[in-house]
Short mmCIF file of C-alpha atoms in Angstrom, two decimals:
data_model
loop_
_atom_site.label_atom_id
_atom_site.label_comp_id
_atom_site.label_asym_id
_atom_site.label_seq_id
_atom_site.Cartn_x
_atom_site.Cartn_y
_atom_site.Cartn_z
CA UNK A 1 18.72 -18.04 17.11
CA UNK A 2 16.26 -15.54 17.99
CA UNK A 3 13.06 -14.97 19.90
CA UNK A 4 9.86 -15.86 17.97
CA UNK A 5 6.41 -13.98 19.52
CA UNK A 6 3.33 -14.37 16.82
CA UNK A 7 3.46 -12.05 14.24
CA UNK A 8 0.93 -10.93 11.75
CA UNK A 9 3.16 -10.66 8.41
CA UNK A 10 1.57 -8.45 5.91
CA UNK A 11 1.91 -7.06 2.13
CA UNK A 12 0.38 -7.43 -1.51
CA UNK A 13 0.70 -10.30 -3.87
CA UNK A 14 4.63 -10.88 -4.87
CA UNK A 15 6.26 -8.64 -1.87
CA UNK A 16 8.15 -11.09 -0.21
CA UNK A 17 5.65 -12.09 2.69
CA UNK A 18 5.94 -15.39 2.44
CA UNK A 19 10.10 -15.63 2.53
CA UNK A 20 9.96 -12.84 4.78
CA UNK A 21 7.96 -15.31 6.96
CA UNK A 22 10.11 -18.14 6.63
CA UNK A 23 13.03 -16.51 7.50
CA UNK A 24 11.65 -15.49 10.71
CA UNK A 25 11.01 -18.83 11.80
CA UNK A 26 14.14 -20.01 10.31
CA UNK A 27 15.65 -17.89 12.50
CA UNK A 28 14.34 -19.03 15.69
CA UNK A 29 15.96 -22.35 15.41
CA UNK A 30 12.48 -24.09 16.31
CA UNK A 31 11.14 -27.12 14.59
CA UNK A 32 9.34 -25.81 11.22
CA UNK A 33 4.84 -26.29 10.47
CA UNK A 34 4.25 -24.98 7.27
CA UNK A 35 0.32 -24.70 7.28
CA UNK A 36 -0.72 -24.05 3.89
CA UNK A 37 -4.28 -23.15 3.54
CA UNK A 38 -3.96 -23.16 -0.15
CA UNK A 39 -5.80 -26.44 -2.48
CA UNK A 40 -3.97 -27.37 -5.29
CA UNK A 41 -7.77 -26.51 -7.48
CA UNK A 42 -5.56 -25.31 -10.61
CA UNK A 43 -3.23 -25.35 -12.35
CA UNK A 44 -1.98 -21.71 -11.28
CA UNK A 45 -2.34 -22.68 -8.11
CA UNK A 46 -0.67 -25.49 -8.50
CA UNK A 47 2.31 -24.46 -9.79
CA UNK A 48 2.47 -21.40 -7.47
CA UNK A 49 2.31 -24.53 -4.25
CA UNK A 50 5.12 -25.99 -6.08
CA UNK A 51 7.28 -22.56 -6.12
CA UNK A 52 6.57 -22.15 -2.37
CA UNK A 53 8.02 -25.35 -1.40
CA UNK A 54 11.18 -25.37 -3.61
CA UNK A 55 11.77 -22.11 -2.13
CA UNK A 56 11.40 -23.69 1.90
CA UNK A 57 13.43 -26.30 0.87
CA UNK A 58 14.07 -29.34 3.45
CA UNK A 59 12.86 -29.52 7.13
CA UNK A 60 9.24 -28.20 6.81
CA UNK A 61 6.73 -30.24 7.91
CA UNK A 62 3.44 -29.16 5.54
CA UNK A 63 -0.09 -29.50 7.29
CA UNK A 64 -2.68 -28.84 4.52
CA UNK A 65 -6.11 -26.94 6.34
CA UNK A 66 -8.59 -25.42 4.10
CA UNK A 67 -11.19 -24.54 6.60
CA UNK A 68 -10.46 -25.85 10.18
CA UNK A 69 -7.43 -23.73 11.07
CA UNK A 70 -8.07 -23.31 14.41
CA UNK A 71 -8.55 -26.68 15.24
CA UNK A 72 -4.90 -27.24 13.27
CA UNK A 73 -2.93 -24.65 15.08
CA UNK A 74 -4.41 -26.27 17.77
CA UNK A 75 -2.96 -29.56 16.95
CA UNK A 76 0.14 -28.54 15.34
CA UNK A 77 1.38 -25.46 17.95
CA UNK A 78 3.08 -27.21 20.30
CA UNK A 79 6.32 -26.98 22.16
CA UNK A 80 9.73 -26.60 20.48
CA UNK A 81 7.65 -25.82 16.97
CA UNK A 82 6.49 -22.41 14.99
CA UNK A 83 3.56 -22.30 12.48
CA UNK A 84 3.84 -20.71 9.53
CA UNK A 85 0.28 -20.28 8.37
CA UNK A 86 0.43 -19.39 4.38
CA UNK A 87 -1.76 -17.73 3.90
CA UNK A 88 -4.82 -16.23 5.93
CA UNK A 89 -6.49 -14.25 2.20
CA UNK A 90 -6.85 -18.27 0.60
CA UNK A 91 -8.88 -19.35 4.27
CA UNK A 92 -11.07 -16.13 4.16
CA UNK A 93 -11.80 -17.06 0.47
CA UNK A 94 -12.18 -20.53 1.27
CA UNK A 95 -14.61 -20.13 4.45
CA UNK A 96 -16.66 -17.79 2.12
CA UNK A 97 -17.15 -19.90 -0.46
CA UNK A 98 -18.10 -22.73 1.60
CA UNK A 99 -20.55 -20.49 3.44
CA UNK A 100 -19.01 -19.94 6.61
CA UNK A 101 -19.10 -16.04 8.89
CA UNK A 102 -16.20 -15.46 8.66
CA UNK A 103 -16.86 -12.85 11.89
CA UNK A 104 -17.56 -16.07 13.93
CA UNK A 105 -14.30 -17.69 12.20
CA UNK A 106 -12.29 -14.54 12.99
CA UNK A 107 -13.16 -14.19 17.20
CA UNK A 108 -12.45 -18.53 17.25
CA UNK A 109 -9.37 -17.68 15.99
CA UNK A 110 -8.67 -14.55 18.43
CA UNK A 111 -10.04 -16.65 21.18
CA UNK A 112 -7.45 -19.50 20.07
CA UNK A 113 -4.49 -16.94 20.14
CA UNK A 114 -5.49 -15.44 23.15
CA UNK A 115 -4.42 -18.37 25.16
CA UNK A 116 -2.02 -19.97 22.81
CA UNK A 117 1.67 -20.83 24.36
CA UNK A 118 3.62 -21.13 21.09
CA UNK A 119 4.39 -18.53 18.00
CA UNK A 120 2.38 -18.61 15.14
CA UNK A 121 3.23 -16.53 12.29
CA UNK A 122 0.10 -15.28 9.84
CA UNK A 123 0.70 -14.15 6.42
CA UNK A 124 -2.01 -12.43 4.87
CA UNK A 125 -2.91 -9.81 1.89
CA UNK A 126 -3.54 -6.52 2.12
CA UNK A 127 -6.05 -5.97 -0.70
CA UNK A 128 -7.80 -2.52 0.09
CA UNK A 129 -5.31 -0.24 -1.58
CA UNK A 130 -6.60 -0.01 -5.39
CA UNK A 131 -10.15 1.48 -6.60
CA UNK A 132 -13.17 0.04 -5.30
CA UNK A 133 -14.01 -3.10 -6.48
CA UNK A 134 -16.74 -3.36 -9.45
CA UNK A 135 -18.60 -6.29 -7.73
CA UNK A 136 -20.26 -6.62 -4.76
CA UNK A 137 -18.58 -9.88 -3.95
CA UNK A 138 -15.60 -7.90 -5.03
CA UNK A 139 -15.98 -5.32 -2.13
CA UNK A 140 -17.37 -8.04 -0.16
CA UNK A 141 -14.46 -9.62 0.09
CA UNK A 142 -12.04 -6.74 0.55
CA UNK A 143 -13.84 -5.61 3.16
CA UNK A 144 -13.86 -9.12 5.01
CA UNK A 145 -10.11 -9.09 4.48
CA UNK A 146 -9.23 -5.23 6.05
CA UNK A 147 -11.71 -6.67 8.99
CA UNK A 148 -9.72 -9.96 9.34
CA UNK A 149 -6.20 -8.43 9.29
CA UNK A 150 -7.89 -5.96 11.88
CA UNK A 151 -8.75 -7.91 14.29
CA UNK A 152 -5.60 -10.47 13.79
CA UNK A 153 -3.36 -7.06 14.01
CA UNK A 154 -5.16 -5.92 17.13
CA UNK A 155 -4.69 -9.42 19.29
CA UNK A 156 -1.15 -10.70 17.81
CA UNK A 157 2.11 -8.72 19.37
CA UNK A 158 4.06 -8.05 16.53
CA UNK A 159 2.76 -7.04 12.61
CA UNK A 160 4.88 -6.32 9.84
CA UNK A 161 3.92 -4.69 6.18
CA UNK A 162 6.31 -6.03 3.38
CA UNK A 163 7.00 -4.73 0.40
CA UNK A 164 9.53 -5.23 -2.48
CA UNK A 165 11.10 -8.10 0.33
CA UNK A 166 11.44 -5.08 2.91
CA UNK A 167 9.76 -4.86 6.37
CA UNK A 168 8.20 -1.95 7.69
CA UNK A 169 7.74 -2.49 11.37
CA UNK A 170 3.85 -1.64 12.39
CA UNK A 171 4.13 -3.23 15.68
CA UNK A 172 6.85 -4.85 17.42
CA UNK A 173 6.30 -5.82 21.05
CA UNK A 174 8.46 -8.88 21.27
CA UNK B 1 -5.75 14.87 26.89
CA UNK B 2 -3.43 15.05 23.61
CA UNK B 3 -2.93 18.14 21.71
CA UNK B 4 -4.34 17.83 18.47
CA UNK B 5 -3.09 19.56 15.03
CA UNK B 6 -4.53 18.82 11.85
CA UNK B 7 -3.75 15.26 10.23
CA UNK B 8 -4.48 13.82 7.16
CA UNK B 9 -5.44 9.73 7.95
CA UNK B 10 -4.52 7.73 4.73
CA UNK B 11 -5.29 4.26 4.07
CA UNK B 12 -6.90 1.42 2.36
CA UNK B 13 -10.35 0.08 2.45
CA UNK B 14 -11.06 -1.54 6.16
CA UNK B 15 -7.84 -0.51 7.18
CA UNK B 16 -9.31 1.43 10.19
CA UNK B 17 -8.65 4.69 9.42
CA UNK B 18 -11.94 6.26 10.73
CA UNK B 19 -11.33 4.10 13.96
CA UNK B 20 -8.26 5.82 14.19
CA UNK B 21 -9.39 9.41 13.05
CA UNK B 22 -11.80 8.85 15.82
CA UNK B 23 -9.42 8.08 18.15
CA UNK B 24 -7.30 11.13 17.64
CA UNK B 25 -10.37 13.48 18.01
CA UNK B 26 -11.01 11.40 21.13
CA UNK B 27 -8.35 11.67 22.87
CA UNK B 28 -8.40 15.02 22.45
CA UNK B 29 -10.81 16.36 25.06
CA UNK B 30 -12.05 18.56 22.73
CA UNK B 31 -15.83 18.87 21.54
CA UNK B 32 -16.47 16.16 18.41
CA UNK B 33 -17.85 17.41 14.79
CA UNK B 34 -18.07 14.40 12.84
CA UNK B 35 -18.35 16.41 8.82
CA UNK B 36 -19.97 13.18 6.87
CA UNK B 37 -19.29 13.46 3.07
CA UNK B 38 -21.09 10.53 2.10
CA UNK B 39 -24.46 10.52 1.28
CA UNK B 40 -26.79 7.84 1.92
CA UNK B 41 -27.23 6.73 -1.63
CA UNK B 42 -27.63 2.97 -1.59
CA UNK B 43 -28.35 0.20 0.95
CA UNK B 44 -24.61 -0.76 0.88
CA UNK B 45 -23.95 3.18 1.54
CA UNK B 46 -26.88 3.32 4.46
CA UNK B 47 -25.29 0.62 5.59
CA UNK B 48 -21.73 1.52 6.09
CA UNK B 49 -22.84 4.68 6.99
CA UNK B 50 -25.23 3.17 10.21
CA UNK B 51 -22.02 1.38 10.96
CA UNK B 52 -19.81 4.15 11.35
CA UNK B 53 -22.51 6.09 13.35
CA UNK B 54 -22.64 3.18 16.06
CA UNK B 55 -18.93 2.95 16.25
CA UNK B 56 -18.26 6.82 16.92
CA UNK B 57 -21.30 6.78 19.70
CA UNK B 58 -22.43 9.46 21.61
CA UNK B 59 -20.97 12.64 21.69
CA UNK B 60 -20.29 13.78 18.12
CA UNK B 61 -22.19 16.69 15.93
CA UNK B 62 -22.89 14.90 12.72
CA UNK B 63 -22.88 17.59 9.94
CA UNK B 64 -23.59 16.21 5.95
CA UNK B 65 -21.88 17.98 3.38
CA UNK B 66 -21.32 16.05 -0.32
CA UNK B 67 -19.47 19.33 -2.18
CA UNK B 68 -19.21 22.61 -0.31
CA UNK B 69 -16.33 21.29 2.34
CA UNK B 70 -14.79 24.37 2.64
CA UNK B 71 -17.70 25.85 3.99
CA UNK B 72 -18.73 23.48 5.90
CA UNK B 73 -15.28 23.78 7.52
CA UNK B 74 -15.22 27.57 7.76
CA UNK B 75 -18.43 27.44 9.40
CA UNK B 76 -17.41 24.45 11.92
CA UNK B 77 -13.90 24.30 13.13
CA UNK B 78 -13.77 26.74 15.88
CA UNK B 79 -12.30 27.09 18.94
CA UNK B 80 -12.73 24.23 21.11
CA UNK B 81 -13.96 22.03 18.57
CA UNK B 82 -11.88 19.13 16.25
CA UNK B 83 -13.59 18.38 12.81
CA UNK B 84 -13.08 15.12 11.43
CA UNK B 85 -13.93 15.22 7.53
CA UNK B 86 -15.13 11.38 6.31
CA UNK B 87 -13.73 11.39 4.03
CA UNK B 88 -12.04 13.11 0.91
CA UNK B 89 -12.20 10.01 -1.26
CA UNK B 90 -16.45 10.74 -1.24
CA UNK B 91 -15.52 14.24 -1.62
CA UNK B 92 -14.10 13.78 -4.32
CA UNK B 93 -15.78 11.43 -6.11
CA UNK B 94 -18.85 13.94 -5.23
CA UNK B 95 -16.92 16.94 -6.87
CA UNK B 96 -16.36 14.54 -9.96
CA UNK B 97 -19.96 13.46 -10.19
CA UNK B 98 -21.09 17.49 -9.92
CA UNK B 99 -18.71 18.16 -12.99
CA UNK B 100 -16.58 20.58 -10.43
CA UNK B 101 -12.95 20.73 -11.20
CA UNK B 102 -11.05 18.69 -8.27
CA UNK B 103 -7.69 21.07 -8.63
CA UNK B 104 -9.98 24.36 -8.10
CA UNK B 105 -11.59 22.70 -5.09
CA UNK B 106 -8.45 21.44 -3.58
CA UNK B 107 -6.69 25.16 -3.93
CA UNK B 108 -9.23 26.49 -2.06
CA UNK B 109 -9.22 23.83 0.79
CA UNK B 110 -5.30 24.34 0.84
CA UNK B 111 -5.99 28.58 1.33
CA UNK B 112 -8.87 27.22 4.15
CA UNK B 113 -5.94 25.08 5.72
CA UNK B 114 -3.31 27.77 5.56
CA UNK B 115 -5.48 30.35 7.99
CA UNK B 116 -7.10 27.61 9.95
CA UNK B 117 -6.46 27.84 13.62
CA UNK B 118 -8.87 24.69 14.94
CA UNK B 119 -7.80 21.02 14.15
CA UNK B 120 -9.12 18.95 11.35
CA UNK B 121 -8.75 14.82 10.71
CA UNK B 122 -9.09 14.41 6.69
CA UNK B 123 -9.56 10.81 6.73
CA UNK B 124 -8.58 9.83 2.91
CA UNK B 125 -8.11 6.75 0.74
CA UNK B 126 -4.84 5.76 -0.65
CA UNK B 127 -6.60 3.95 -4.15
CA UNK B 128 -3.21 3.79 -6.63
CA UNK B 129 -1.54 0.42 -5.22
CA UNK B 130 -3.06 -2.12 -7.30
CA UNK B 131 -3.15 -2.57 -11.57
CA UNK B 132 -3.97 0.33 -13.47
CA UNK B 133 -7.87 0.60 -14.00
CA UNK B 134 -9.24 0.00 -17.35
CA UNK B 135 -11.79 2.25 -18.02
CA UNK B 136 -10.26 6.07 -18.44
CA UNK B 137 -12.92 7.34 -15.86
CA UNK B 138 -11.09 5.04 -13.25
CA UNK B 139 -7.79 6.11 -14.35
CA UNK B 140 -9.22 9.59 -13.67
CA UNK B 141 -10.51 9.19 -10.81
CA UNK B 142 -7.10 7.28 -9.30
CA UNK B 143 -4.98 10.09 -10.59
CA UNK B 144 -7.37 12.97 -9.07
CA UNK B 145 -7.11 10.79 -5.82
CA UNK B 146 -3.50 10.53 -5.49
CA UNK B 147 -2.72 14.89 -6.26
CA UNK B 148 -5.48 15.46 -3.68
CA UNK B 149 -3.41 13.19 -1.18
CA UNK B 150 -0.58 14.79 -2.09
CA UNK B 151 -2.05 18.34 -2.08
CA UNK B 152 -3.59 17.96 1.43
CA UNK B 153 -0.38 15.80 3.01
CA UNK B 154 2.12 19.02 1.70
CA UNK B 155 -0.02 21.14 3.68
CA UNK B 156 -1.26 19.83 7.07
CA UNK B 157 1.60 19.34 9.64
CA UNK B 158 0.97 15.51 10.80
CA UNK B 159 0.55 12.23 7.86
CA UNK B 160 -0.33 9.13 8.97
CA UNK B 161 -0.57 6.12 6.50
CA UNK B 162 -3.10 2.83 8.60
CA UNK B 163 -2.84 -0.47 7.80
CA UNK B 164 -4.33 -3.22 9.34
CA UNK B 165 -5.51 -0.35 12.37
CA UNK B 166 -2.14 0.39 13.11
CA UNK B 167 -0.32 3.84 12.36
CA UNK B 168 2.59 4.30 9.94
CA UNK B 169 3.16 8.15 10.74
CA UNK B 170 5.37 10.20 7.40
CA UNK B 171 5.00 13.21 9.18
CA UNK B 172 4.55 13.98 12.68
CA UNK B 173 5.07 17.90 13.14
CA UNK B 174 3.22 18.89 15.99
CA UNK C 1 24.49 19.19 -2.20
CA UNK C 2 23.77 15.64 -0.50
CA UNK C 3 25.74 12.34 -1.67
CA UNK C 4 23.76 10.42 -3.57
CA UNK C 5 23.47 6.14 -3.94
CA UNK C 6 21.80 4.33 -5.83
CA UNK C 7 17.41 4.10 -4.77
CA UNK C 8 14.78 2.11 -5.36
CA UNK C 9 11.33 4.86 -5.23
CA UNK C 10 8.47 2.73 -4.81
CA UNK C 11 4.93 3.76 -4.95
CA UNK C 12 1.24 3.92 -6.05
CA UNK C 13 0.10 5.84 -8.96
CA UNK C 14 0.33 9.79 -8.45
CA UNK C 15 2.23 8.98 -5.32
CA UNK C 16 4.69 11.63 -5.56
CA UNK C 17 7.43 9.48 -6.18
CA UNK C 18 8.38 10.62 -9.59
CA UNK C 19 8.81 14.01 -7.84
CA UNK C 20 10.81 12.27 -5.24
CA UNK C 21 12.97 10.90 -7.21
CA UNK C 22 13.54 14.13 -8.89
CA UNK C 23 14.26 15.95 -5.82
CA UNK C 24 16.61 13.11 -4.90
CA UNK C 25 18.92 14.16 -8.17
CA UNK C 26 18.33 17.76 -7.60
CA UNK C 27 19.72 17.74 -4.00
CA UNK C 28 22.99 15.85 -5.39
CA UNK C 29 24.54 18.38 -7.82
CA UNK C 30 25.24 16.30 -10.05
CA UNK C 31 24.47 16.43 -13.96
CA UNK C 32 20.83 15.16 -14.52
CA UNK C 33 20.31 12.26 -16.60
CA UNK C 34 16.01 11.60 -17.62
CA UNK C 35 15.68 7.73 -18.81
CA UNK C 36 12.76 7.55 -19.61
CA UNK C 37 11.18 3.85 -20.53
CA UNK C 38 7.43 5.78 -21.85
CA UNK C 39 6.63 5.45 -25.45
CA UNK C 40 4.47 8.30 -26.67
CA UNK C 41 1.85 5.83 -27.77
CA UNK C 42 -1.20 7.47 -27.13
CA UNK C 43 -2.55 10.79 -25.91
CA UNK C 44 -2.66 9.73 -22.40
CA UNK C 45 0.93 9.07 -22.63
CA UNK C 46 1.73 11.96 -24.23
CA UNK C 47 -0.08 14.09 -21.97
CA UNK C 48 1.59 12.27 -18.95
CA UNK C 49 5.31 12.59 -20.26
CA UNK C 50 4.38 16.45 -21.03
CA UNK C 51 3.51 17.32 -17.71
CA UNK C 52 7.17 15.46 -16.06
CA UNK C 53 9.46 17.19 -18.40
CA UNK C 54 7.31 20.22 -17.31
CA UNK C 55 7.64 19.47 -13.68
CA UNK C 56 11.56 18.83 -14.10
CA UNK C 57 12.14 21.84 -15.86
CA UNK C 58 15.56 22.60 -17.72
CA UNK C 59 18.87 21.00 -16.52
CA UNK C 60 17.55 17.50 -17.50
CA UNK C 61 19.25 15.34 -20.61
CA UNK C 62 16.62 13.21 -21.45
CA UNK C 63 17.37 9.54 -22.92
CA UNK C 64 14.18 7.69 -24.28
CA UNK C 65 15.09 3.83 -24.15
CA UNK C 66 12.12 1.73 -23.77
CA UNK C 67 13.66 -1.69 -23.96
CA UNK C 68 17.53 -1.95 -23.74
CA UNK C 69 17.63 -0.42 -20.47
CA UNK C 70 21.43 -2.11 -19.05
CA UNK C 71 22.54 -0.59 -22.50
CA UNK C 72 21.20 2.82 -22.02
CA UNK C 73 22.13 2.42 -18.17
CA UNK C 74 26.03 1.67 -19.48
CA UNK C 75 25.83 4.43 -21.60
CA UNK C 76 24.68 7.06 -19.49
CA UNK C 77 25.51 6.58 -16.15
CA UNK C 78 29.29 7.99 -15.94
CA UNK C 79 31.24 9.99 -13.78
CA UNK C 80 29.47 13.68 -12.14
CA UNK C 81 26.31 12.20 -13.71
CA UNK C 82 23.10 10.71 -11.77
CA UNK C 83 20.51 8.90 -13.76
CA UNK C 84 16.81 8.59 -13.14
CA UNK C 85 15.09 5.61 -14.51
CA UNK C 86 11.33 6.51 -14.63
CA UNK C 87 10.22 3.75 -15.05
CA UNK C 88 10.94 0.07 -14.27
CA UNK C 89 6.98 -0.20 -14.54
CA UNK C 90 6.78 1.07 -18.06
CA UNK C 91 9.87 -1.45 -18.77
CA UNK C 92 8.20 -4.34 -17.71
CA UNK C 93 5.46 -3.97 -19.38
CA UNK C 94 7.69 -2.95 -22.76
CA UNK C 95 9.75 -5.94 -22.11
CA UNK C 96 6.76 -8.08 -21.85
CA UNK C 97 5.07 -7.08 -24.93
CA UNK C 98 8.37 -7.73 -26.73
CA UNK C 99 8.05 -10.76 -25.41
CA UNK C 100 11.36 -11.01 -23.41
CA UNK C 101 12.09 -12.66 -20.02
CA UNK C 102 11.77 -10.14 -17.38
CA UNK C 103 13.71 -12.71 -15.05
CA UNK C 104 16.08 -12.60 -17.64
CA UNK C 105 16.49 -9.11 -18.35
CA UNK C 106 16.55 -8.60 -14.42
CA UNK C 107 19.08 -10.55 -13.99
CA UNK C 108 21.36 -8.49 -16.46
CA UNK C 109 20.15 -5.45 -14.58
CA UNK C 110 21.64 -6.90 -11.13
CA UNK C 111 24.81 -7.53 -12.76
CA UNK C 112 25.33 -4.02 -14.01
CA UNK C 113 23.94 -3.08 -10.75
CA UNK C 114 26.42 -5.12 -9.05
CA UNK C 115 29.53 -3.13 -10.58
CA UNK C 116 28.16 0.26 -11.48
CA UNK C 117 30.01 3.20 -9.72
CA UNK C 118 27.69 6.09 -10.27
CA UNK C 119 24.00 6.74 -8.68
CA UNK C 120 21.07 5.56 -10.12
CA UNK C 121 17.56 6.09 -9.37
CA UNK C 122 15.27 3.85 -10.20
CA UNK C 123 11.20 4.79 -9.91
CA UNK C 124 8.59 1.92 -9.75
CA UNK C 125 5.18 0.76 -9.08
CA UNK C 126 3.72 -1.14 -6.39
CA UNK C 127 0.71 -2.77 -8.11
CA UNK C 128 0.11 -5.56 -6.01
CA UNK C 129 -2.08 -4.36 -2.92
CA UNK C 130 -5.37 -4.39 -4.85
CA UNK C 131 -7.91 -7.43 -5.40
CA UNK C 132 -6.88 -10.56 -7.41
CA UNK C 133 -6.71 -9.23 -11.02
CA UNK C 134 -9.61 -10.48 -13.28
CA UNK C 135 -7.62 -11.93 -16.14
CA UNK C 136 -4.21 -14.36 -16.59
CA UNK C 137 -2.48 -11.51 -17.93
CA UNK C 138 -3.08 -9.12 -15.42
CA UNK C 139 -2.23 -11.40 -12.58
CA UNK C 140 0.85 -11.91 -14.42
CA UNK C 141 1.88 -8.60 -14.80
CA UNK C 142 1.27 -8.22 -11.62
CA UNK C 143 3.14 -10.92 -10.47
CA UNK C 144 6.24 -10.56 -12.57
CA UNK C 145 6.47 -6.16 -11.24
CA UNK C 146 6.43 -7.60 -7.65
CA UNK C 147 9.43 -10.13 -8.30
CA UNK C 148 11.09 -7.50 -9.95
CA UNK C 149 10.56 -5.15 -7.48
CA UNK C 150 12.42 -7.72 -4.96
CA UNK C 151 15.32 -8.06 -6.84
CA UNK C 152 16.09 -4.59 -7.39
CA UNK C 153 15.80 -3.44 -3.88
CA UNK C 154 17.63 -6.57 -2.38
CA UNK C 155 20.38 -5.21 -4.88
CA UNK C 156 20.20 -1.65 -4.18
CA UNK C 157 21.76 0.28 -1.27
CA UNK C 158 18.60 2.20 -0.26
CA UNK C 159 14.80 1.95 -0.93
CA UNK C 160 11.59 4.05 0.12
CA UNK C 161 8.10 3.97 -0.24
CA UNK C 162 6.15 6.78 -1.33
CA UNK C 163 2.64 7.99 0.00
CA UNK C 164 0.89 11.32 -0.84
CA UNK C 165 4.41 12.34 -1.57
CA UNK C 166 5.79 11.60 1.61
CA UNK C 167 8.37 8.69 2.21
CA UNK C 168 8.90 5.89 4.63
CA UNK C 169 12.65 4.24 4.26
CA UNK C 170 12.14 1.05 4.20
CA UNK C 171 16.53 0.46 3.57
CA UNK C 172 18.72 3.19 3.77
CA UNK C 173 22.27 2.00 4.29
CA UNK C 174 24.06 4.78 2.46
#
């Protein structure tokens, strides 16, 4: 059993993040929140769900929190538990297209972790490392993404960057 | 007060690299040349651009220069100074855009780099991390991207790749 | 002359880490084995595979296998000999085109992996830290070079990640 301090846990599509996440709370020994922020819309999507949770196997419980995720950590991070929140890239696409800033989203959920008593670990993409986007709501979105991970990187004690399953340390404070 | 040597800042889109770039300079004591490659364009360009202006603040020399870099640079590095160039990724995609050749250009800001005795922050993109781009100018413009990294890193005694606003350094020499 | 185990070389596009890779062999003094995976299909291929064997200069025996690679791998990786496989990008997308399994054919790779007894270096793309790709196929490929990318380097003693030529270990137990 080890330690568990909120991590931001970082990396492109297929590098691992995910596992890499659920190892770390595996390893803490405390009980298990998968928070998926994922909706099963299609059919890629949903198979890609059904992957994840083969691969967590038994003794998860899954929370399912397009949109409110601070009000569900809220709920759900509580003693003796660690919340896996997959992914933080599917809430800032959901929050933009349902309209929502996702600037005032970003500081609720800095304010949240700012005060919160129990680990949370954040996956998220890093999307910012190709050519610039062709569309505006292409580069709109990138951008909203390198400003989320930011801001989640600057308030969170420990961030990691995965890739091919490997962590690269950014930050590791606890 | 930091001792500052001349770094090339890689990263992605919103990863915070000018934020850090400015930092460095910053920390330095010494007096601020902020060497703008961009030009104002567009209203997304204006934009970003008034953005980065309010970050930085007072207390920076804002020179513009789209293609002649080198001497821009010749003319304002000197002693007491730090020049932070934002950023080679406009640089080059001005050089392209003029029909100059980027390998010419790049020899001659490795022969500037070789004699120069005042510190310089190239802040640059890293663009060659996601699927290969399908039009042959993109492909261009991705492979003229990642010599010029490479190019500039072999030559300046500190690397540091940013993601998420925190520092991966490859090289720290000085 | 360094001793040399078997490496996974990650990286963008025109990240260096072909060169890496190369210098990796080169320190070893061992006999220098070029697999290549390319197909001279077009003239941007052609032009591309032109200027490595340039780069490498003489001292290389180059192999051409684009598809069978655990055959060519059996073949040519024996005793004083160090292979470089450049690369399991180019494969994949051979392989898929062919319409094989890549989990399939990854899996065979492991296994030889798993008992070979001379150095291999393997050079790959990290494609994944870009936007969503636009069509089914190129989130796909995408998906399928990131889970191969995992199984090779939780196979192989050491892995690094290229940027601007410069690397950052991310396992390096030998």
């Amino acid at each position: 059993m080890t330690t568990l301090a909120t991590t931001l846990v970082l990396g492109g599509a297929r590098s691992g993040k995910s596992a890499f996440a659920e190892q770390l709370v595996g390893d803490s020994g405390l009980s298990r929140v998968y928070l998926a922020t994922a909706t099963a819309g299609d059919d890629e999507m949903r198979s890609r769900i059904a992957h994840h949770r083969t691969r967590r196997g038994e003794g998860w419980l899954t929370v399912e929190e397009p949109l409110a995720l601070v009000d569900a950590l809220t709920r759900e991070a509580t003693r003796g538990r660690a919340v896996l929140v997959d992914c933080l890239t599917l809430w800032l696409s959901n929050l933009m297209l349902a309209g929502r800033d996702p600037e005032v989203e970003a500081r609720r959920l800095t304010r949240f972790l700012g005060v919160a008593k129990y680990p949370v670990i954040f996956v998220s993409n890093e999307v910012g490392l190709g050519l610039v986007p062709e569309t505006p709501l292409g580069r709109s979105f990138r951008d909203a993404q390198g400003r989320l991970n930011q801001i989640v990187a600057a308030t969170v004690p420990n961030v990691v960057f995965i890739a091919a399953g490997l962590p690269l340390w950014l930050k590791r404070a606890l």
